[in-house]
PDB file of C-alpha atoms in Angstrom:
ATOM      1  CA  MET A  30     181.099-196.093 104.327  1.00 96.00           C
ATOM      2  CA  ASN A  31     182.488-198.775 102.088  1.00 96.00           C
ATOM      3  CA  ILE A  32     185.458-197.275 100.234  1.00 98.00           C
ATOM      4  CA  GLU A  33     185.354-199.547  97.200  1.00 97.00           C
ATOM      5  CA  GLY A  34     183.813-197.838  94.185  1.00 97.00           C
ATOM      6  CA  GLN A  35     183.584-194.404  95.816  1.00 98.00           C
ATOM      7  CA  VAL A  36     185.079-191.233  94.358  1.00 98.00           C
ATOM      8  CA  ALA A  37     187.690-189.681  96.649  1.00 98.00           C
ATOM      9  CA  LEU A  38     189.441-186.315  96.383  1.00 98.00           C
ATOM     10  CA  VAL A  39     192.776-185.671  98.101  1.00 98.00           C
ATOM     11  CA  SER A  40     194.259-182.180  98.261  1.00 98.00           C
ATOM     12  CA  GLY A  41     198.038-182.193  98.491  1.00 97.00           C
ATOM     13  CA  GLY A  42     197.976-185.691  97.041  1.00 97.00           C
ATOM     14  CA  ALA A  43     201.235-185.342  95.103  1.00 97.00           C
ATOM     15  CA  SER A  44     203.515-185.969  98.092  1.00 96.00           C
ATOM     16  CA  GLY A  45     203.770-186.826 101.771  1.00 95.00           C
ATOM     17  CA  LEU A  46     200.629-187.650 103.720  1.00 97.00           C
ATOM     18  CA  GLY A  47     198.419-186.833 100.744  1.00 98.00           C
ATOM     19  CA  GLU A  48     200.248-189.118  98.342  1.00 98.00           C
ATOM     20  CA  ALA A  49     200.155-192.002 100.815  1.00 98.00           C
ATOM     21  CA  THR A  50     196.431-191.424 101.314  1.00 98.00           C
ATOM     22  CA  ALA A  51     195.693-191.270  97.589  1.00 98.00           C
ATOM     23  CA  ARG A  52     197.585-194.501  96.997  1.00 98.00           C
ATOM     24  CA  HIS A  53     195.971-196.294  99.949  1.00 98.00           C
ATOM     25  CA  LEU A  54     192.424-195.282  99.049  1.00 98.00           C
ATOM     26  CA  ALA A  55     193.047-196.419  95.481  1.00 98.00           C
ATOM     27  CA  SER A  56     194.311-199.783  96.771  1.00 98.00           C
ATOM     28  CA  LEU A  57     190.978-200.152  98.593  1.00 98.00           C
ATOM     29  CA  GLY A  58     189.036-199.606  95.387  1.00 98.00           C
ATOM     30  CA  ALA A  59     188.373-195.855  95.433  1.00 98.00           C
ATOM     31  CA  GLN A  60     188.537-193.687  92.325  1.00 98.00           C
ATOM     32  CA  VAL A  61     190.946-190.977  93.423  1.00 98.00           C
ATOM     33  CA  ALA A  62     191.266-187.370  92.260  1.00 98.00           C
ATOM     34  CA  ILE A  63     194.294-185.323  93.314  1.00 98.00           C
ATOM     35  CA  LEU A  64     194.470-181.536  93.615  1.00 98.00           C
ATOM     36  CA  ASP A  65     197.977-180.154  94.087  1.00 98.00           C
ATOM     37  CA  ARG A  66     200.082-177.130  93.178  1.00 97.00           C
ATOM     38  CA  ASP A  67     202.675-179.495  91.717  1.00 97.00           C
ATOM     39  CA  GLY A  68     200.720-180.515  88.644  1.00 97.00           C
ATOM     40  CA  GLU A  69     203.517-182.653  87.198  1.00 97.00           C
ATOM     41  CA  ARG A  70     203.996-184.719  90.345  1.00 97.00           C
ATOM     42  CA  ALA A  71     200.220-184.993  90.861  1.00 98.00           C
ATOM     43  CA  ALA A  72     199.833-186.354  87.324  1.00 98.00           C
ATOM     44  CA  LYS A  73     202.505-188.992  87.984  1.00 98.00           C
ATOM     45  CA  VAL A  74     200.816-190.221  91.161  1.00 98.00           C
ATOM     46  CA  ALA A  75     197.416-190.218  89.437  1.00 98.00           C
ATOM     47  CA  ALA A  76     198.831-192.283  86.564  1.00 98.00           C
ATOM     48  CA  ASP A  77     200.218-194.822  89.042  1.00 98.00           C
ATOM     49  CA  ILE A  78     196.803-195.346  90.657  1.00 98.00           C
ATOM     50  CA  ASN A  79     194.626-194.946  87.564  1.00 97.00           C
ATOM     51  CA  GLY A  80     193.218-191.755  89.031  1.00 98.00           C
ATOM     52  CA  PHE A  81     192.754-188.143  88.001  1.00 98.00           C
ATOM     53  CA  SER A  82     194.729-185.013  88.816  1.00 98.00           C
ATOM     54  CA  GLN A  83     194.418-181.293  88.359  1.00 97.00           C
ATOM     55  CA  GLN A  84     196.936-178.590  89.134  1.00 98.00           C
ATOM     56  CA  CYS A  85     195.334-176.393  91.780  1.00 97.00           C
ATOM     57  CA  ASP A  86     196.289-173.633  94.194  1.00 97.00           C
ATOM     58  CA  ILE A  87     193.870-174.263  97.064  1.00 98.00           C
ATOM     59  CA  THR A  88     194.044-170.606  98.112  1.00 97.00           C
ATOM     60  CA  ASP A  89     192.268-169.784  94.826  1.00 97.00           C
ATOM     61  CA  GLU A  90     188.581-170.347  95.522  1.00 97.00           C
ATOM     62  CA  GLN A  91     187.593-170.590  91.863  1.00 97.00           C
ATOM     63  CA  ALA A  92     190.417-173.007  91.114  1.00 98.00           C
ATOM     64  CA  VAL A  93     189.170-175.270  93.903  1.00 98.00           C
ATOM     65  CA  ALA A  94     185.601-175.094  92.594  1.00 98.00           C
ATOM     66  CA  ALA A  95     186.894-175.994  89.128  1.00 98.00           C
ATOM     67  CA  GLY A  96     188.928-178.876  90.551  1.00 98.00           C
ATOM     68  CA  VAL A  97     185.915-180.417  92.294  1.00 98.00           C
ATOM     69  CA  THR A  98     183.847-179.986  89.139  1.00 97.00           C
ATOM     70  CA  ALA A  99     186.585-181.573  87.001  1.00 98.00           C
ATOM     71  CA  ALA A 100     186.838-184.581  89.328  1.00 98.00           C
ATOM     72  CA  LYS A 101     183.078-185.039  89.148  1.00 97.00           C
ATOM     73  CA  ALA A 102     183.131-184.826  85.348  1.00 97.00           C
ATOM     74  CA  HIS A 103     186.017-187.287  85.060  1.00 98.00           C
ATOM     75  CA  PHE A 104     184.502-189.983  87.255  1.00 98.00           C
ATOM     76  CA  GLY A 105     180.848-189.241  86.532  1.00 96.00           C
ATOM     77  CA  ASP A 106     180.031-188.597  90.166  1.00 96.00           C
ATOM     78  CA  ALA A 107     180.907-186.122  92.897  1.00 97.00           C
ATOM     79  CA  PRO A 108     183.454-187.225  95.510  1.00 98.00           C
ATOM     80  CA  ARG A 109     182.029-188.776  98.671  1.00 98.00           C
ATOM     81  CA  ILE A 110     185.451-188.902 100.363  1.00 98.00           C
ATOM     82  CA  ILE A 111     187.534-185.748 100.873  1.00 98.00           C
ATOM     83  CA  VAL A 112     190.943-185.718 102.550  1.00 98.00           C
ATOM     84  CA  ASN A 113     192.618-182.328 102.948  1.00 98.00           C
ATOM     85  CA  CYS A 114     196.391-182.748 103.197  1.00 98.00           C
ATOM     86  CA  ALA A 115     197.653-179.639 101.384  1.00 96.00           C
ATOM     87  CA  GLY A 116     199.518-177.191 103.592  1.00 94.00           C
ATOM     88  CA  ILE A 117     202.790-175.469 104.444  1.00 93.00           C
ATOM     89  CA  GLY A 118     204.912-175.524 107.583  1.00 89.00           C
ATOM     90  CA  VAL A 119     207.081-172.409 107.452  1.00 89.00           C
ATOM     91  CA  ALA A 120     208.112-170.961 110.794  1.00 89.00           C
ATOM     92  CA  ALA A 121     209.123-167.592 112.234  1.00 91.00           C
ATOM     93  CA  ARG A 122     209.046-165.849 115.581  1.00 93.00           C
ATOM     94  CA  ILE A 123     206.286-163.280 116.049  1.00 92.00           C
ATOM     95  CA  VAL A 124     208.979-160.645 116.592  1.00 95.00           C
ATOM     96  CA  GLY A 125     212.369-161.801 115.372  1.00 92.00           C
ATOM     97  CA  ARG A 126     215.844-160.423 115.388  1.00 89.00           C
ATOM     98  CA  GLU A 127     216.183-156.656 115.391  1.00 88.00           C
ATOM     99  CA  GLY A 128     212.446-156.361 115.972  1.00 92.00           C
ATOM    100  CA  LYS A 129     211.442-157.771 112.587  1.00 92.00           C
ATOM    101  CA  VAL A 130     207.762-158.763 112.574  1.00 93.00           C
ATOM    102  CA  SER A 131     206.320-161.808 110.791  1.00 92.00           C
ATOM    103  CA  THR A 132     202.829-160.598 109.895  1.00 95.00           C
ATOM    104  CA  PRO A 133     203.210-161.384 106.153  1.00 95.00           C
ATOM    105  CA  LEU A 134     204.197-164.981 106.951  1.00 96.00           C
ATOM    106  CA  PHE A 135     201.299-165.321 109.388  1.00 96.00           C
ATOM    107  CA  ARG A 136     198.890-164.211 106.664  1.00 97.00           C
ATOM    108  CA  GLN A 137     200.451-166.607 104.128  1.00 97.00           C
ATOM    109  CA  VAL A 138     200.264-169.639 106.448  1.00 97.00           C
ATOM    110  CA  LEU A 139     196.627-168.987 107.315  1.00 97.00           C
ATOM    111  CA  GLU A 140     195.786-168.414 103.651  1.00 97.00           C
ATOM    112  CA  VAL A 141     197.185-171.808 102.629  1.00 97.00           C
ATOM    113  CA  ASN A 142     196.462-174.001 105.628  1.00 97.00           C
ATOM    114  CA  LEU A 143     193.185-172.582 106.896  1.00 98.00           C
ATOM    115  CA  PHE A 144     191.512-170.851 103.957  1.00 98.00           C
ATOM    116  CA  GLY A 145     192.755-173.519 101.558  1.00 98.00           C
ATOM    117  CA  THR A 146     191.228-176.266 103.695  1.00 98.00           C
ATOM    118  CA  TYR A 147     188.025-174.254 104.041  1.00 98.00           C
ATOM    119  CA  ASN A 148     187.821-173.772 100.260  1.00 98.00           C
ATOM    120  CA  VAL A 149     188.091-177.496  99.536  1.00 98.00           C
ATOM    121  CA  MET A 150     185.667-178.397 102.321  1.00 98.00           C
ATOM    122  CA  THR A 151     183.155-175.817 101.079  1.00 98.00           C
ATOM    123  CA  TYR A 152     183.028-176.882  97.439  1.00 98.00           C
ATOM    124  CA  ALA A 153     183.207-180.573  98.284  1.00 97.00           C
ATOM    125  CA  ALA A 154     180.243-180.260 100.651  1.00 97.00           C
ATOM    126  CA  GLN A 155     178.335-178.293  98.033  1.00 97.00           C
ATOM    127  CA  ALA A 156     178.878-181.104  95.511  1.00 97.00           C
ATOM    128  CA  MET A 157     177.901-183.774  98.044  1.00 97.00           C
ATOM    129  CA  MET A 158     174.497-182.178  98.572  1.00 95.00           C
ATOM    130  CA  ASP A 159     173.363-183.459  95.186  1.00 93.00           C
ATOM    131  CA  LEU A 160     174.409-187.051  95.865  1.00 97.00           C
ATOM    132  CA  PRO A 161     171.810-189.628  96.894  1.00 97.00           C
ATOM    133  CA  PRO A 162     172.351-190.955 100.428  1.00 97.00           C
ATOM    134  CA  LEU A 163     173.876-194.407 100.832  1.00 97.00           C
ATOM    135  CA  ASP A 164     172.107-197.187 102.730  1.00 94.00           C
ATOM    136  CA  THR A 165     173.772-195.841 105.903  1.00 91.00           C
ATOM    137  CA  GLY A 166     172.279-192.380 105.294  1.00 95.00           C
ATOM    138  CA  GLU A 167     175.715-190.967 104.515  1.00 97.00           C
ATOM    139  CA  ARG A 168     176.404-188.708 101.581  1.00 98.00           C
ATOM    140  CA  GLY A 169     180.070-188.240 102.346  1.00 98.00           C
ATOM    141  CA  VAL A 170     182.916-187.666 104.767  1.00 98.00           C
ATOM    142  CA  ILE A 171     185.423-184.819 104.953  1.00 98.00           C
ATOM    143  CA  ILE A 172     188.754-185.365 106.726  1.00 98.00           C
ATOM    144  CA  ASN A 173     190.876-182.294 107.436  1.00 98.00           C
ATOM    145  CA  THR A 174     194.472-182.230 108.667  1.00 98.00           C
ATOM    146  CA  ALA A 175     195.504-180.269 111.739  1.00 98.00           C
ATOM    147  CA  SER A 176     198.728-180.986 113.647  1.00 95.00           C
ATOM    148  CA  ALA A 177     199.871-181.863 117.140  1.00 93.00           C
ATOM    149  CA  ALA A 178     201.141-178.271 117.101  1.00 91.00           C
ATOM    150  CA  TYR A 179     197.568-177.031 117.431  1.00 92.00           C
ATOM    151  CA  GLU A 180     197.767-178.022 121.104  1.00 93.00           C
ATOM    152  CA  ASP A 181     201.499-177.747 121.828  1.00 91.00           C
ATOM    153  CA  GLY A 182     203.014-175.454 119.227  1.00 86.00           C
ATOM    154  CA  GLN A 183     206.679-174.617 119.567  1.00 88.00           C
ATOM    155  CA  ILE A 184     208.490-171.291 119.510  1.00 89.00           C
ATOM    156  CA  GLY A 185     208.289-170.008 115.946  1.00 92.00           C
ATOM    157  CA  GLN A 186     205.079-171.926 115.245  1.00 92.00           C
ATOM    158  CA  ALA A 187     202.555-169.248 116.163  1.00 95.00           C
ATOM    159  CA  ALA A 188     201.260-168.985 112.590  1.00 96.00           C
ATOM    160  CA  TYR A 189     201.293-172.739 111.975  1.00 95.00           C
ATOM    161  CA  ALA A 190     199.674-173.554 115.319  1.00 96.00           C
ATOM    162  CA  ALA A 191     197.015-170.889 114.765  1.00 97.00           C
ATOM    163  CA  SER A 192     196.147-172.286 111.330  1.00 97.00           C
ATOM    164  CA  LYS A 193     195.978-175.861 112.577  1.00 97.00           C
ATOM    165  CA  GLY A 194     194.086-174.873 115.714  1.00 97.00           C
ATOM    166  CA  ALA A 195     191.447-173.225 113.569  1.00 98.00           C
ATOM    167  CA  ILE A 196     191.151-176.366 111.436  1.00 98.00           C
ATOM    168  CA  ALA A 197     190.637-178.435 114.582  1.00 98.00           C
ATOM    169  CA  ALA A 198     188.064-175.955 115.896  1.00 98.00           C
ATOM    170  CA  MET A 199     186.060-176.179 112.647  1.00 97.00           C
ATOM    171  CA  SER A 200     185.399-179.901 113.065  1.00 98.00           C
ATOM    172  CA  LEU A 201     182.440-179.767 115.409  1.00 98.00           C
ATOM    173  CA  PRO A 202     180.530-176.793 113.943  1.00 98.00           C
ATOM    174  CA  ALA A 203     181.054-178.124 110.418  1.00 98.00           C
ATOM    175  CA  ALA A 204     179.904-181.604 111.454  1.00 98.00           C
ATOM    176  CA  ARG A 205     176.813-180.112 113.100  1.00 98.00           C
ATOM    177  CA  GLU A 206     176.006-178.031 110.025  1.00 98.00           C
ATOM    178  CA  PHE A 207     176.448-180.908 107.573  1.00 98.00           C
ATOM    179  CA  ALA A 208     174.715-183.519 109.739  1.00 97.00           C
ATOM    180  CA  LYS A 209     171.343-182.807 108.150  1.00 96.00           C
ATOM    181  CA  MET A 210     172.707-183.882 104.763  1.00 96.00           C
ATOM    182  CA  GLY A 211     174.564-186.940 106.040  1.00 98.00           C
ATOM    183  CA  VAL A 212     178.122-185.605 105.727  1.00 98.00           C
ATOM    184  CA  ARG A 213     180.628-186.259 108.493  1.00 98.00           C
ATOM    185  CA  VAL A 214     183.614-184.022 109.292  1.00 98.00           C
ATOM    186  CA  MET A 215     186.704-185.295 111.094  1.00 98.00           C
ATOM    187  CA  THR A 216     190.195-183.967 111.728  1.00 98.00           C
ATOM    188  CA  ILE A 217     193.486-185.829 112.086  1.00 98.00           C
ATOM    189  CA  ALA A 218     196.252-184.086 114.057  1.00 98.00           C
ATOM    190  CA  PRO A 219     199.500-185.815 113.072  1.00 97.00           C
ATOM    191  CA  GLY A 220     202.640-185.519 115.140  1.00 93.00           C
ATOM    192  CA  LEU A 221     206.114-185.847 113.666  1.00 90.00           C
ATOM    193  CA  PHE A 222     206.001-187.688 110.344  1.00 92.00           C
ATOM    194  CA  HIS A 223     208.537-188.660 107.708  1.00 88.00           C
ATOM    195  CA  THR A 224     207.396-186.236 105.014  1.00 87.00           C
ATOM    196  CA  PRO A 225     209.214-183.936 102.565  1.00 81.00           C
ATOM    197  CA  MET A 226     209.247-181.273 105.302  1.00 72.00           C
ATOM    198  CA  MET A 227     211.433-183.577 107.429  1.00 76.00           C
ATOM    199  CA  GLU A 228     213.632-184.843 104.601  1.00 74.00           C
ATOM    200  CA  GLY A 229     215.359-181.476 104.282  1.00 67.00           C
ATOM    201  CA  LEU A 230     216.576-181.477 107.883  1.00 67.00           C
ATOM    202  CA  PRO A 231     220.089-182.549 108.966  1.00 71.00           C
ATOM    203  CA  PRO A 232     220.279-186.086 110.487  1.00 79.00           C
ATOM    204  CA  GLU A 233     221.246-184.734 113.915  1.00 76.00           C
ATOM    205  CA  THR A 234     218.154-182.525 113.931  1.00 71.00           C
ATOM    206  CA  VAL A 235     215.921-185.478 113.073  1.00 78.00           C
ATOM    207  CA  GLU A 236     217.564-187.523 115.839  1.00 83.00           C
ATOM    208  CA  GLY A 237     216.764-184.764 118.307  1.00 80.00           C
ATOM    209  CA  ILE A 238     213.155-184.713 117.150  1.00 81.00           C
ATOM    210  CA  VAL A 239     212.798-188.496 117.422  1.00 88.00           C
ATOM    211  CA  ALA A 240     214.221-188.409 120.957  1.00 89.00           C
ATOM    212  CA  ASN A 241     210.975-186.786 122.144  1.00 88.00           C
ATOM    213  CA  ILE A 242     208.677-189.483 120.736  1.00 93.00           C
ATOM    214  CA  PRO A 243     207.780-192.052 123.444  1.00 93.00           C
ATOM    215  CA  PHE A 244     206.548-194.997 121.340  1.00 95.00           C
ATOM    216  CA  PRO A 245     206.958-196.026 118.626  1.00 94.00           C
ATOM    217  CA  HIS A 246     210.341-194.343 118.996  1.00 92.00           C
ATOM    218  CA  ARG A 247     210.496-193.073 115.411  1.00 92.00           C
ATOM    219  CA  LEU A 248     208.883-190.671 112.978  1.00 93.00           C
ATOM    220  CA  GLY A 249     205.406-191.598 111.799  1.00 95.00           C
ATOM    221  CA  GLN A 250     205.086-193.119 108.356  1.00 96.00           C
ATOM    222  CA  PRO A 251     202.701-191.438 105.881  1.00 97.00           C
ATOM    223  CA  VAL A 252     200.934-194.759 105.308  1.00 98.00           C
ATOM    224  CA  GLU A 253     199.937-194.743 108.992  1.00 98.00           C
ATOM    225  CA  TYR A 254     198.101-191.483 108.396  1.00 98.00           C
ATOM    226  CA  ALA A 255     196.521-193.023 105.296  1.00 98.00           C
ATOM    227  CA  HIS A 256     195.300-196.037 107.281  1.00 98.00           C
ATOM    228  CA  LEU A 257     193.658-193.787 109.857  1.00 98.00           C
ATOM    229  CA  ALA A 258     191.958-191.760 107.129  1.00 98.00           C
ATOM    230  CA  ALA A 259     190.555-194.976 105.658  1.00 98.00           C
ATOM    231  CA  ASP A 260     189.409-196.157 109.099  1.00 98.00           C
ATOM    232  CA  ILE A 261     187.547-192.867 109.575  1.00 98.00           C
ATOM    233  CA  VAL A 262     185.805-193.278 106.235  1.00 98.00           C
ATOM    234  CA  GLN A 263     184.718-196.812 107.159  1.00 98.00           C
ATOM    235  CA  ASN A 264     183.526-196.004 110.702  1.00 97.00           C
ATOM    236  CA  ALA A 265     180.272-194.053 110.376  1.00 97.00           C
ATOM    237  CA  TYR A 266     180.139-193.125 114.074  1.00 97.00           C
ATOM    238  CA  LEU A 267     183.305-191.029 113.925  1.00 98.00           C
ATOM    239  CA  ASN A 268     182.191-187.442 113.513  1.00 98.00           C
ATOM    240  CA  GLY A 269     182.958-183.926 114.687  1.00 98.00           C
ATOM    241  CA  THR A 270     186.187-184.535 116.574  1.00 98.00           C
ATOM    242  CA  VAL A 271     189.988-184.497 116.344  1.00 98.00           C
ATOM    243  CA  ILE A 272     192.226-187.566 116.559  1.00 98.00           C
ATOM    244  CA  ARG A 273     195.899-187.094 117.422  1.00 98.00           C
ATOM    245  CA  LEU A 274     198.220-189.495 115.609  1.00 97.00           C
ATOM    246  CA  ASP A 275     201.538-188.877 117.303  1.00 95.00           C
ATOM    247  CA  GLY A 276     203.111-191.785 119.215  1.00 94.00           C
ATOM    248  CA  ALA A 277     202.220-189.975 122.490  1.00 94.00           C
ATOM    249  CA  VAL A 278     204.585-187.089 121.738  1.00 91.00           C
ATOM    250  CA  ARG A 279     204.063-183.693 123.361  1.00 91.00           C
ATOM    251  CA  LEU A 280     206.161-181.092 121.627  1.00 85.00           C
ATOM    252  CA  PRO A 281     208.668-179.205 123.801  1.00 85.00           C
ATOM    253  CA  PRO A 282     208.905-175.405 123.670  1.00 84.00           C
ATOM    254  CA  ARG A 283     211.682-175.524 121.029  1.00 82.00           C
TER     255      ARG A 283
END
């Protein structure tokens, strides 16, 4: 799919991987809508790229539906490009100190990462059904974000790994379901990236993390995620699978 002139919607587009993706797609000529809990930051990014933003909690199904509808109304067409970057990365052991359980956190992480992604994918696909197919037969492409942790989650990442593993597992059945309407579904599984989640860590902790990355021997840059997302949009034969973007890292147990 040619990106220029298409409407794109990025969840979590106010920061990190989502912001980089929103900015990159806009630089390639897309009209970009941002859904994010941080409405103020989302509005700033949207203003920078001449886009559109709406404050949205992706765990709220009706808020997501309203966000997709608002993007369509603003640009006069439903989005053909969806990139799901919204998510949280909180961690806790299944059974912590003094036998404390982490069931509430597990539920919260799945609600945001998994159900939030599912909500956006659902209402985006619904909107795409009414679009005419392009010359390639495509109506749209949905890119979800998993994590390298879906395959090699660390201690304390049971909830996070479960949520990202489920996102990865959705790729093929969703792609098969949407194939009849010309919508592709792909998943990117990033490794260790320089995002707001990393910025709060002490330098020595970051150095320890980087030590496990074979090459390039550094944290990934959000723009590298954005470039891959754009490549997926432009390559019509990419469908129904997961691409790791991780510098060949395999996460150690802790």
